[in-house]
Amino acid sequence: MVRLKNRYLLVNILYPEAAALPSSKVPDVIAFNQSTTDDLTPQLLIKAIREAVLELFGDYGSGAIAGSLMVKYLSPATSTFIIRVTRAHYRIAWAALSMMNSVPVKDGKKCVYRVVRVSGTIRKAEEEAIRRAREMMLRAKRELGDQSAAALESILGKPKDIRPVALDSEVLMLDASDDDPADYGTDSDG
Protein backbone atom coordinates (compact mmCIF):
# COMPACT_ATOMS: atom_id res chain seq x y z
CA MET A 1 0.00 0.00 0.00
CA VAL A 2 1.28 3.44 -0.91
CA ARG A 3 1.25 6.20 1.69
CA LEU A 4 -0.23 9.46 0.46
CA LYS A 5 2.12 12.34 1.12
CA ASN A 6 0.66 15.72 1.93
CA ARG A 7 1.93 19.21 2.58
CA TYR A 8 0.48 21.54 5.17
CA LEU A 9 0.52 25.25 4.34
CA LEU A 10 0.42 27.71 7.24
CA VAL A 11 -1.15 30.91 5.94
CA ASN A 12 -1.55 34.35 7.52
CA ILE A 13 -4.17 36.83 6.37
CA LEU A 14 -2.72 40.36 6.36
CA TYR A 15 -4.61 43.64 6.06
CA PRO A 16 -2.23 46.24 4.56
CA GLU A 17 -4.95 48.88 4.06
CA ALA A 18 -5.63 49.01 7.79
CA ALA A 19 -1.95 49.69 8.52
CA ALA A 20 -1.88 52.53 6.01
CA LEU A 21 -4.53 54.45 7.95
CA PRO A 22 -3.10 57.04 10.35
CA SER A 23 -4.15 55.39 13.61
CA SER A 24 -1.93 56.79 16.32
CA LYS A 25 -2.08 54.21 19.10
CA VAL A 26 -2.22 50.93 17.19
CA PRO A 27 1.19 49.41 16.39
CA ASP A 28 1.79 48.35 12.79
CA VAL A 29 2.21 44.71 13.79
CA ILE A 30 -1.34 44.70 15.21
CA ALA A 31 -2.80 46.64 12.28
CA PHE A 32 -1.38 44.19 9.72
CA ASN A 33 -2.37 41.11 11.74
CA GLN A 34 -5.83 42.15 12.89
CA SER A 35 -8.47 39.51 13.48
CA THR A 36 -10.65 38.24 10.66
CA THR A 37 -14.43 38.26 10.75
CA ASP A 38 -16.12 35.31 12.44
CA ASP A 39 -18.20 34.82 9.28
CA LEU A 40 -15.20 33.17 7.62
CA THR A 41 -15.68 29.40 7.73
CA PRO A 42 -13.52 26.54 6.44
CA GLN A 43 -16.14 25.82 3.78
CA LEU A 44 -16.04 29.39 2.42
CA LEU A 45 -12.25 29.32 2.44
CA ILE A 46 -12.10 26.02 0.51
CA LYS A 47 -14.64 27.30 -2.01
CA ALA A 48 -12.63 30.49 -2.60
CA ILE A 49 -9.36 28.57 -3.02
CA ARG A 50 -10.99 26.15 -5.48
CA GLU A 51 -12.40 29.07 -7.50
CA ALA A 52 -8.98 30.73 -7.61
CA VAL A 53 -7.34 27.45 -8.72
CA LEU A 54 -9.97 26.99 -11.43
CA GLU A 55 -9.40 30.54 -12.66
CA LEU A 56 -5.59 30.20 -12.72
CA PHE A 57 -5.05 26.58 -13.75
CA GLY A 58 -8.36 25.51 -15.28
CA ASP A 59 -9.67 21.97 -15.11
CA TYR A 60 -6.20 20.49 -14.61
CA GLY A 61 -5.54 22.46 -11.43
CA SER A 62 -9.04 21.97 -10.13
CA GLY A 63 -8.83 18.22 -10.61
CA ALA A 64 -5.33 18.02 -9.16
CA ILE A 65 -6.29 19.47 -5.78
CA ALA A 66 -9.95 18.37 -5.67
CA GLY A 67 -9.50 15.28 -3.53
CA SER A 68 -6.92 16.52 -1.09
CA LEU A 69 -7.63 20.19 -0.35
CA MET A 70 -8.82 20.57 3.24
CA VAL A 71 -8.74 23.25 5.93
CA LYS A 72 -7.26 21.60 9.02
CA TYR A 73 -7.17 24.69 11.27
CA LEU A 74 -8.78 28.14 11.09
CA SER A 75 -8.39 30.88 13.69
CA PRO A 76 -10.20 34.14 12.94
CA ALA A 77 -8.66 35.67 16.09
CA THR A 78 -5.10 35.36 14.75
CA SER A 79 -6.06 35.42 11.04
CA THR A 80 -4.24 32.13 10.56
CA PHE A 81 -5.19 28.88 8.88
CA ILE A 82 -3.59 25.59 7.85
CA ILE A 83 -4.58 23.77 4.69
CA ARG A 84 -3.67 20.26 3.57
CA VAL A 85 -2.92 19.44 -0.07
CA THR A 86 -1.01 16.66 -1.82
CA ARG A 87 2.75 17.05 -2.01
CA ALA A 88 2.76 17.04 -5.81
CA HIS A 89 0.29 19.93 -6.08
CA TYR A 90 0.91 22.22 -3.10
CA ARG A 91 2.42 24.88 -5.37
CA ILE A 92 -0.89 25.17 -7.22
CA ALA A 93 -2.70 25.94 -3.95
CA TRP A 94 0.09 28.35 -2.96
CA ALA A 95 -0.21 30.25 -6.26
CA ALA A 96 -3.99 30.46 -5.89
CA LEU A 97 -3.64 31.85 -2.36
CA SER A 98 -1.14 34.43 -3.61
CA MET A 99 -3.62 35.66 -6.21
CA MET A 100 -6.60 35.93 -3.83
CA ASN A 101 -7.14 39.49 -2.63
CA SER A 102 -10.15 39.57 -0.31
CA VAL A 103 -11.75 37.64 2.53
CA PRO A 104 -14.30 35.24 0.97
CA VAL A 105 -17.36 36.58 2.81
CA LYS A 106 -20.02 39.05 1.75
CA ASP A 107 -18.39 42.49 1.46
CA GLY A 108 -15.05 40.99 2.53
CA LYS A 109 -12.11 43.26 3.29
CA LYS A 110 -9.15 43.52 0.97
CA CYS A 111 -6.32 41.35 2.23
CA VAL A 112 -3.16 39.48 1.34
CA TYR A 113 -2.70 35.75 1.94
CA ARG A 114 0.89 35.00 2.95
CA VAL A 115 2.13 31.41 3.10
CA VAL A 116 4.61 31.46 5.98
CA ARG A 117 5.42 27.76 6.29
CA VAL A 118 5.16 24.61 4.20
CA SER A 119 5.50 21.46 6.27
CA GLY A 120 5.27 17.73 5.81
CA THR A 121 3.48 17.29 9.14
CA ILE A 122 0.63 19.20 10.71
CA ARG A 123 2.46 19.19 14.04
CA LYS A 124 5.29 21.37 12.74
CA ALA A 125 2.82 23.73 11.09
CA GLU A 126 0.92 24.09 14.38
CA GLU A 127 4.14 24.71 16.31
CA GLU A 128 5.10 27.44 13.84
CA ALA A 129 1.66 29.05 14.19
CA ILE A 130 2.04 29.13 17.98
CA ARG A 131 5.58 30.50 17.74
CA ARG A 132 4.51 33.28 15.36
CA ALA A 133 1.54 34.26 17.57
CA ARG A 134 3.82 34.57 20.61
CA GLU A 135 6.38 36.53 18.63
CA MET A 136 3.70 38.93 17.38
CA MET A 137 2.44 39.58 20.92
CA LEU A 138 5.95 40.22 22.22
CA ARG A 139 6.69 42.58 19.33
CA ALA A 140 3.44 44.47 19.96
CA LYS A 141 4.28 44.80 23.67
CA ARG A 142 7.73 46.09 22.79
CA GLU A 143 6.28 48.70 20.41
CA LEU A 144 3.71 49.87 22.95
CA GLY A 145 6.19 50.15 25.79
CA ASP A 146 4.84 50.90 29.28
CA GLN A 147 1.14 51.02 28.43
CA SER A 148 1.31 47.61 26.71
CA ALA A 149 -1.15 45.63 28.83
CA ALA A 150 -3.92 48.23 28.83
CA ALA A 151 -3.43 49.08 25.15
CA LEU A 152 -3.44 45.43 24.05
CA GLU A 153 -6.61 44.80 26.07
CA SER A 154 -8.30 47.76 24.38
CA ILE A 155 -7.26 46.51 20.91
CA LEU A 156 -7.69 42.75 21.29
CA GLY A 157 -10.20 42.56 24.13
CA LYS A 158 -9.80 41.30 27.68
CA PRO A 159 -8.43 37.76 27.96
CA LYS A 160 -10.87 35.08 29.14
CA ASP A 161 -8.53 33.45 31.64
CA ILE A 162 -5.92 35.40 33.53
CA ARG A 163 -2.56 33.66 33.42
CA PRO A 164 0.82 35.27 33.90
CA VAL A 165 2.45 36.18 30.61
CA ALA A 166 6.19 35.72 30.32
CA LEU A 167 8.09 38.67 28.96
CA ASP A 168 10.59 38.10 26.19
CA SER A 169 13.47 38.35 28.68
CA GLU A 170 11.92 35.52 30.73
CA VAL A 171 11.33 33.15 27.80
CA LEU A 172 13.86 30.37 27.49
CA MET A 173 13.59 27.98 24.57
CA LEU A 174 15.66 24.85 24.27
CA ASP A 175 15.72 22.49 21.33
CA ALA A 176 17.26 19.13 22.03
CA SER A 177 16.66 15.65 20.77
CA ASP A 178 16.90 12.30 22.49
CA ASP A 179 19.87 11.42 20.33
CA ASP A 180 21.99 14.38 21.42
CA PRO A 181 25.62 13.15 21.65
CA ALA A 182 26.28 15.48 24.59
CA ASP A 183 24.00 13.31 26.75
CA TYR A 184 25.93 10.10 26.10
CA GLY A 185 28.53 9.14 28.65
CA THR A 186 27.32 11.44 31.42
CA ASP A 187 25.78 8.63 33.46
CA SER A 188 28.70 6.23 33.22
CA ASP A 189 30.07 4.27 36.17
CA GLY A 190 33.69 4.80 35.35
mmCIF file of C-alpha atoms in Angstrom:
data_model
loop_
_atom_site.group_PDB
_atom_site.id
_atom_site.type_symbol
_atom_site.label_atom_id
_atom_site.label_comp_id
_atom_site.label_asym_id
_atom_site.label_seq_id
_atom_site.Cartn_x
_atom_site.Cartn_y
_atom_site.Cartn_z
ATOM 1 C CA MET A 1 0.000 0.000 0.000
ATOM 2 C CA VAL A 2 1.282 3.444 -0.907
ATOM 3 C CA ARG A 3 1.251 6.198 1.686
ATOM 4 C CA LEU A 4 -0.232 9.463 0.455
ATOM 5 C CA LYS A 5 2.115 12.340 1.117
ATOM 6 C CA ASN A 6 0.658 15.722 1.930
ATOM 7 C CA ARG A 7 1.927 19.209 2.579
ATOM 8 C CA TYR A 8 0.484 21.540 5.175
ATOM 9 C CA LEU A 9 0.518 25.248 4.342
ATOM 10 C CA LEU A 10 0.420 27.707 7.243
ATOM 11 C CA VAL A 11 -1.153 30.910 5.940
ATOM 12 C CA ASN A 12 -1.546 34.351 7.519
ATOM 13 C CA ILE A 13 -4.172 36.829 6.374
ATOM 14 C CA LEU A 14 -2.721 40.356 6.363
ATOM 15 C CA TYR A 15 -4.606 43.638 6.061
ATOM 16 C CA PRO A 16 -2.233 46.244 4.557
ATOM 17 C CA GLU A 17 -4.946 48.884 4.057
ATOM 18 C CA ALA A 18 -5.628 49.010 7.795
ATOM 19 C CA ALA A 19 -1.954 49.686 8.515
ATOM 20 C CA ALA A 20 -1.877 52.533 6.006
ATOM 21 C CA LEU A 21 -4.531 54.454 7.949
ATOM 22 C CA PRO A 22 -3.104 57.043 10.353
ATOM 23 C CA SER A 23 -4.153 55.386 13.612
ATOM 24 C CA SER A 24 -1.930 56.787 16.318
ATOM 25 C CA LYS A 25 -2.084 54.208 19.101
ATOM 26 C CA VAL A 26 -2.223 50.927 17.191
ATOM 27 C CA PRO A 27 1.189 49.411 16.388
ATOM 28 C CA ASP A 28 1.788 48.352 12.788
ATOM 29 C CA VAL A 29 2.206 44.714 13.789
ATOM 30 C CA ILE A 30 -1.340 44.695 15.210
ATOM 31 C CA ALA A 31 -2.803 46.638 12.278
ATOM 32 C CA PHE A 32 -1.380 44.188 9.717
ATOM 33 C CA ASN A 33 -2.368 41.108 11.738
ATOM 34 C CA GLN A 34 -5.825 42.145 12.894
ATOM 35 C CA SER A 35 -8.466 39.512 13.483
ATOM 36 C CA THR A 36 -10.653 38.242 10.662
ATOM 37 C CA THR A 37 -14.428 38.264 10.749
ATOM 38 C CA ASP A 38 -16.120 35.309 12.442
ATOM 39 C CA ASP A 39 -18.200 34.821 9.276
ATOM 40 C CA LEU A 40 -15.204 33.165 7.619
ATOM 41 C CA THR A 41 -15.683 29.399 7.732
ATOM 42 C CA PRO A 42 -13.517 26.543 6.439
ATOM 43 C CA GLN A 43 -16.141 25.819 3.782
ATOM 44 C CA LEU A 44 -16.039 29.385 2.422
ATOM 45 C CA LEU A 45 -12.252 29.320 2.435
ATOM 46 C CA ILE A 46 -12.095 26.024 0.508
ATOM 47 C CA LYS A 47 -14.645 27.302 -2.006
ATOM 48 C CA ALA A 48 -12.625 30.489 -2.602
ATOM 49 C CA ILE A 49 -9.355 28.566 -3.024
ATOM 50 C CA ARG A 50 -10.989 26.152 -5.485
ATOM 51 C CA GLU A 51 -12.404 29.073 -7.495
ATOM 52 C CA ALA A 52 -8.977 30.727 -7.612
ATOM 53 C CA VAL A 53 -7.336 27.452 -8.718
ATOM 54 C CA LEU A 54 -9.969 26.986 -11.425
ATOM 55 C CA GLU A 55 -9.398 30.541 -12.661
ATOM 56 C CA LEU A 56 -5.595 30.204 -12.720
ATOM 57 C CA PHE A 57 -5.046 26.578 -13.748
ATOM 58 C CA GLY A 58 -8.356 25.509 -15.283
ATOM 59 C CA ASP A 59 -9.672 21.973 -15.106
ATOM 60 C CA TYR A 60 -6.201 20.489 -14.610
ATOM 61 C CA GLY A 61 -5.540 22.461 -11.427
ATOM 62 C CA SER A 62 -9.040 21.975 -10.133
ATOM 63 C CA GLY A 63 -8.832 18.221 -10.615
ATOM 64 C CA ALA A 64 -5.327 18.018 -9.157
ATOM 65 C CA ILE A 65 -6.294 19.468 -5.782
ATOM 66 C CA ALA A 66 -9.946 18.372 -5.675
ATOM 67 C CA GLY A 67 -9.501 15.285 -3.533
ATOM 68 C CA SER A 68 -6.916 16.517 -1.087
ATOM 69 C CA LEU A 69 -7.626 20.192 -0.351
ATOM 70 C CA MET A 70 -8.823 20.569 3.237
ATOM 71 C CA VAL A 71 -8.740 23.249 5.930
ATOM 72 C CA LYS A 72 -7.257 21.603 9.018
ATOM 73 C CA TYR A 73 -7.170 24.695 11.274
ATOM 74 C CA LEU A 74 -8.780 28.139 11.088
ATOM 75 C CA SER A 75 -8.393 30.877 13.689
ATOM 76 C CA PRO A 76 -10.200 34.141 12.942
ATOM 77 C CA ALA A 77 -8.658 35.669 16.091
ATOM 78 C CA THR A 78 -5.100 35.357 14.753
ATOM 79 C CA SER A 79 -6.060 35.416 11.037
ATOM 80 C CA THR A 80 -4.241 32.126 10.561
ATOM 81 C CA PHE A 81 -5.194 28.879 8.882
ATOM 82 C CA ILE A 82 -3.585 25.592 7.853
ATOM 83 C CA ILE A 83 -4.580 23.768 4.690
ATOM 84 C CA ARG A 84 -3.673 20.263 3.574
ATOM 85 C CA VAL A 85 -2.922 19.439 -0.072
ATOM 86 C CA THR A 86 -1.007 16.662 -1.824
ATOM 87 C CA ARG A 87 2.748 17.052 -2.013
ATOM 88 C CA ALA A 88 2.759 17.041 -5.806
ATOM 89 C CA HIS A 89 0.294 19.934 -6.082
ATOM 90 C CA TYR A 90 0.914 22.223 -3.098
ATOM 91 C CA ARG A 91 2.425 24.884 -5.370
ATOM 92 C CA ILE A 92 -0.891 25.167 -7.215
ATOM 93 C CA ALA A 93 -2.700 25.941 -3.952
ATOM 94 C CA TRP A 94 0.087 28.355 -2.960
ATOM 95 C CA ALA A 95 -0.215 30.247 -6.257
ATOM 96 C CA ALA A 96 -3.992 30.456 -5.893
ATOM 97 C CA LEU A 97 -3.636 31.847 -2.362
ATOM 98 C CA SER A 98 -1.138 34.428 -3.613
ATOM 99 C CA MET A 99 -3.621 35.665 -6.207
ATOM 100 C CA MET A 100 -6.596 35.931 -3.831
ATOM 101 C CA ASN A 101 -7.139 39.495 -2.625
ATOM 102 C CA SER A 102 -10.153 39.567 -0.310
ATOM 103 C CA VAL A 103 -11.746 37.637 2.525
ATOM 104 C CA PRO A 104 -14.299 35.237 0.969
ATOM 105 C CA VAL A 105 -17.358 36.575 2.808
ATOM 106 C CA LYS A 106 -20.021 39.053 1.749
ATOM 107 C CA ASP A 107 -18.386 42.494 1.462
ATOM 108 C CA GLY A 108 -15.048 40.990 2.531
ATOM 109 C CA LYS A 109 -12.108 43.264 3.295
ATOM 110 C CA LYS A 110 -9.148 43.522 0.966
ATOM 111 C CA CYS A 111 -6.325 41.353 2.225
ATOM 112 C CA VAL A 112 -3.157 39.476 1.336
ATOM 113 C CA TYR A 113 -2.696 35.755 1.939
ATOM 114 C CA ARG A 114 0.887 34.996 2.948
ATOM 115 C CA VAL A 115 2.126 31.409 3.105
ATOM 116 C CA VAL A 116 4.607 31.457 5.982
ATOM 117 C CA ARG A 117 5.422 27.757 6.286
ATOM 118 C CA VAL A 118 5.162 24.605 4.198
ATOM 119 C CA SER A 119 5.504 21.460 6.274
ATOM 120 C CA GLY A 120 5.273 17.727 5.811
ATOM 121 C CA THR A 121 3.479 17.286 9.143
ATOM 122 C CA ILE A 122 0.628 19.199 10.709
ATOM 123 C CA ARG A 123 2.455 19.186 14.037
ATOM 124 C CA LYS A 124 5.291 21.373 12.744
ATOM 125 C CA ALA A 125 2.816 23.732 11.087
ATOM 126 C CA GLU A 126 0.917 24.091 14.383
ATOM 127 C CA GLU A 127 4.141 24.710 16.308
ATOM 128 C CA GLU A 128 5.098 27.439 13.839
ATOM 129 C CA ALA A 129 1.656 29.053 14.194
ATOM 130 C CA ILE A 130 2.039 29.135 17.980
ATOM 131 C CA ARG A 131 5.582 30.497 17.743
ATOM 132 C CA ARG A 132 4.509 33.275 15.361
ATOM 133 C CA ALA A 133 1.542 34.264 17.569
ATOM 134 C CA ARG A 134 3.819 34.565 20.614
ATOM 135 C CA GLU A 135 6.382 36.528 18.626
ATOM 136 C CA MET A 136 3.701 38.927 17.376
ATOM 137 C CA MET A 137 2.439 39.579 20.919
ATOM 138 C CA LEU A 138 5.953 40.218 22.221
ATOM 139 C CA ARG A 139 6.691 42.578 19.327
ATOM 140 C CA ALA A 140 3.443 44.475 19.962
ATOM 141 C CA LYS A 141 4.280 44.799 23.667
ATOM 142 C CA ARG A 142 7.729 46.089 22.789
ATOM 143 C CA GLU A 143 6.276 48.702 20.408
ATOM 144 C CA LEU A 144 3.709 49.867 22.955
ATOM 145 C CA GLY A 145 6.195 50.154 25.793
ATOM 146 C CA ASP A 146 4.838 50.897 29.281
ATOM 147 C CA GLN A 147 1.143 51.022 28.434
ATOM 148 C CA SER A 148 1.307 47.608 26.711
ATOM 149 C CA ALA A 149 -1.148 45.627 28.832
ATOM 150 C CA ALA A 150 -3.921 48.235 28.825
ATOM 151 C CA ALA A 151 -3.431 49.078 25.152
ATOM 152 C CA LEU A 152 -3.442 45.429 24.052
ATOM 153 C CA GLU A 153 -6.614 44.802 26.067
ATOM 154 C CA SER A 154 -8.299 47.760 24.376
ATOM 155 C CA ILE A 155 -7.259 46.512 20.911
ATOM 156 C CA LEU A 156 -7.693 42.747 21.293
ATOM 157 C CA GLY A 157 -10.195 42.560 24.133
ATOM 158 C CA LYS A 158 -9.804 41.303 27.676
ATOM 159 C CA PRO A 159 -8.432 37.761 27.963
ATOM 160 C CA LYS A 160 -10.869 35.082 29.139
ATOM 161 C CA ASP A 161 -8.529 33.446 31.637
ATOM 162 C CA ILE A 162 -5.919 35.396 33.529
ATOM 163 C CA ARG A 163 -2.557 33.656 33.421
ATOM 164 C CA PRO A 164 0.824 35.271 33.899
ATOM 165 C CA VAL A 165 2.447 36.180 30.611
ATOM 166 C CA ALA A 166 6.193 35.718 30.321
ATOM 167 C CA LEU A 167 8.089 38.674 28.960
ATOM 168 C CA ASP A 168 10.588 38.103 26.193
ATOM 169 C CA SER A 169 13.470 38.352 28.683
ATOM 170 C CA GLU A 170 11.921 35.520 30.730
ATOM 171 C CA VAL A 171 11.334 33.152 27.800
ATOM 172 C CA LEU A 172 13.855 30.367 27.493
ATOM 173 C CA MET A 173 13.594 27.983 24.573
ATOM 174 C CA LEU A 174 15.658 24.853 24.268
ATOM 175 C CA ASP A 175 15.716 22.493 21.330
ATOM 176 C CA ALA A 176 17.257 19.135 22.026
ATOM 177 C CA SER A 177 16.658 15.650 20.771
ATOM 178 C CA ASP A 178 16.904 12.297 22.489
ATOM 179 C CA ASP A 179 19.874 11.422 20.329
ATOM 180 C CA ASP A 180 21.991 14.383 21.418
ATOM 181 C CA PRO A 181 25.620 13.151 21.647
ATOM 182 C CA ALA A 182 26.284 15.478 24.594
ATOM 183 C CA ASP A 183 23.998 13.313 26.747
ATOM 184 C CA TYR A 184 25.927 10.104 26.105
ATOM 185 C CA GLY A 185 28.528 9.141 28.647
ATOM 186 C CA THR A 186 27.318 11.439 31.417
ATOM 187 C CA ASP A 187 25.784 8.626 33.463
ATOM 188 C CA SER A 188 28.700 6.231 33.223
ATOM 189 C CA ASP A 189 30.071 4.271 36.169
ATOM 190 C CA GLY A 190 33.690 4.804 35.346
#
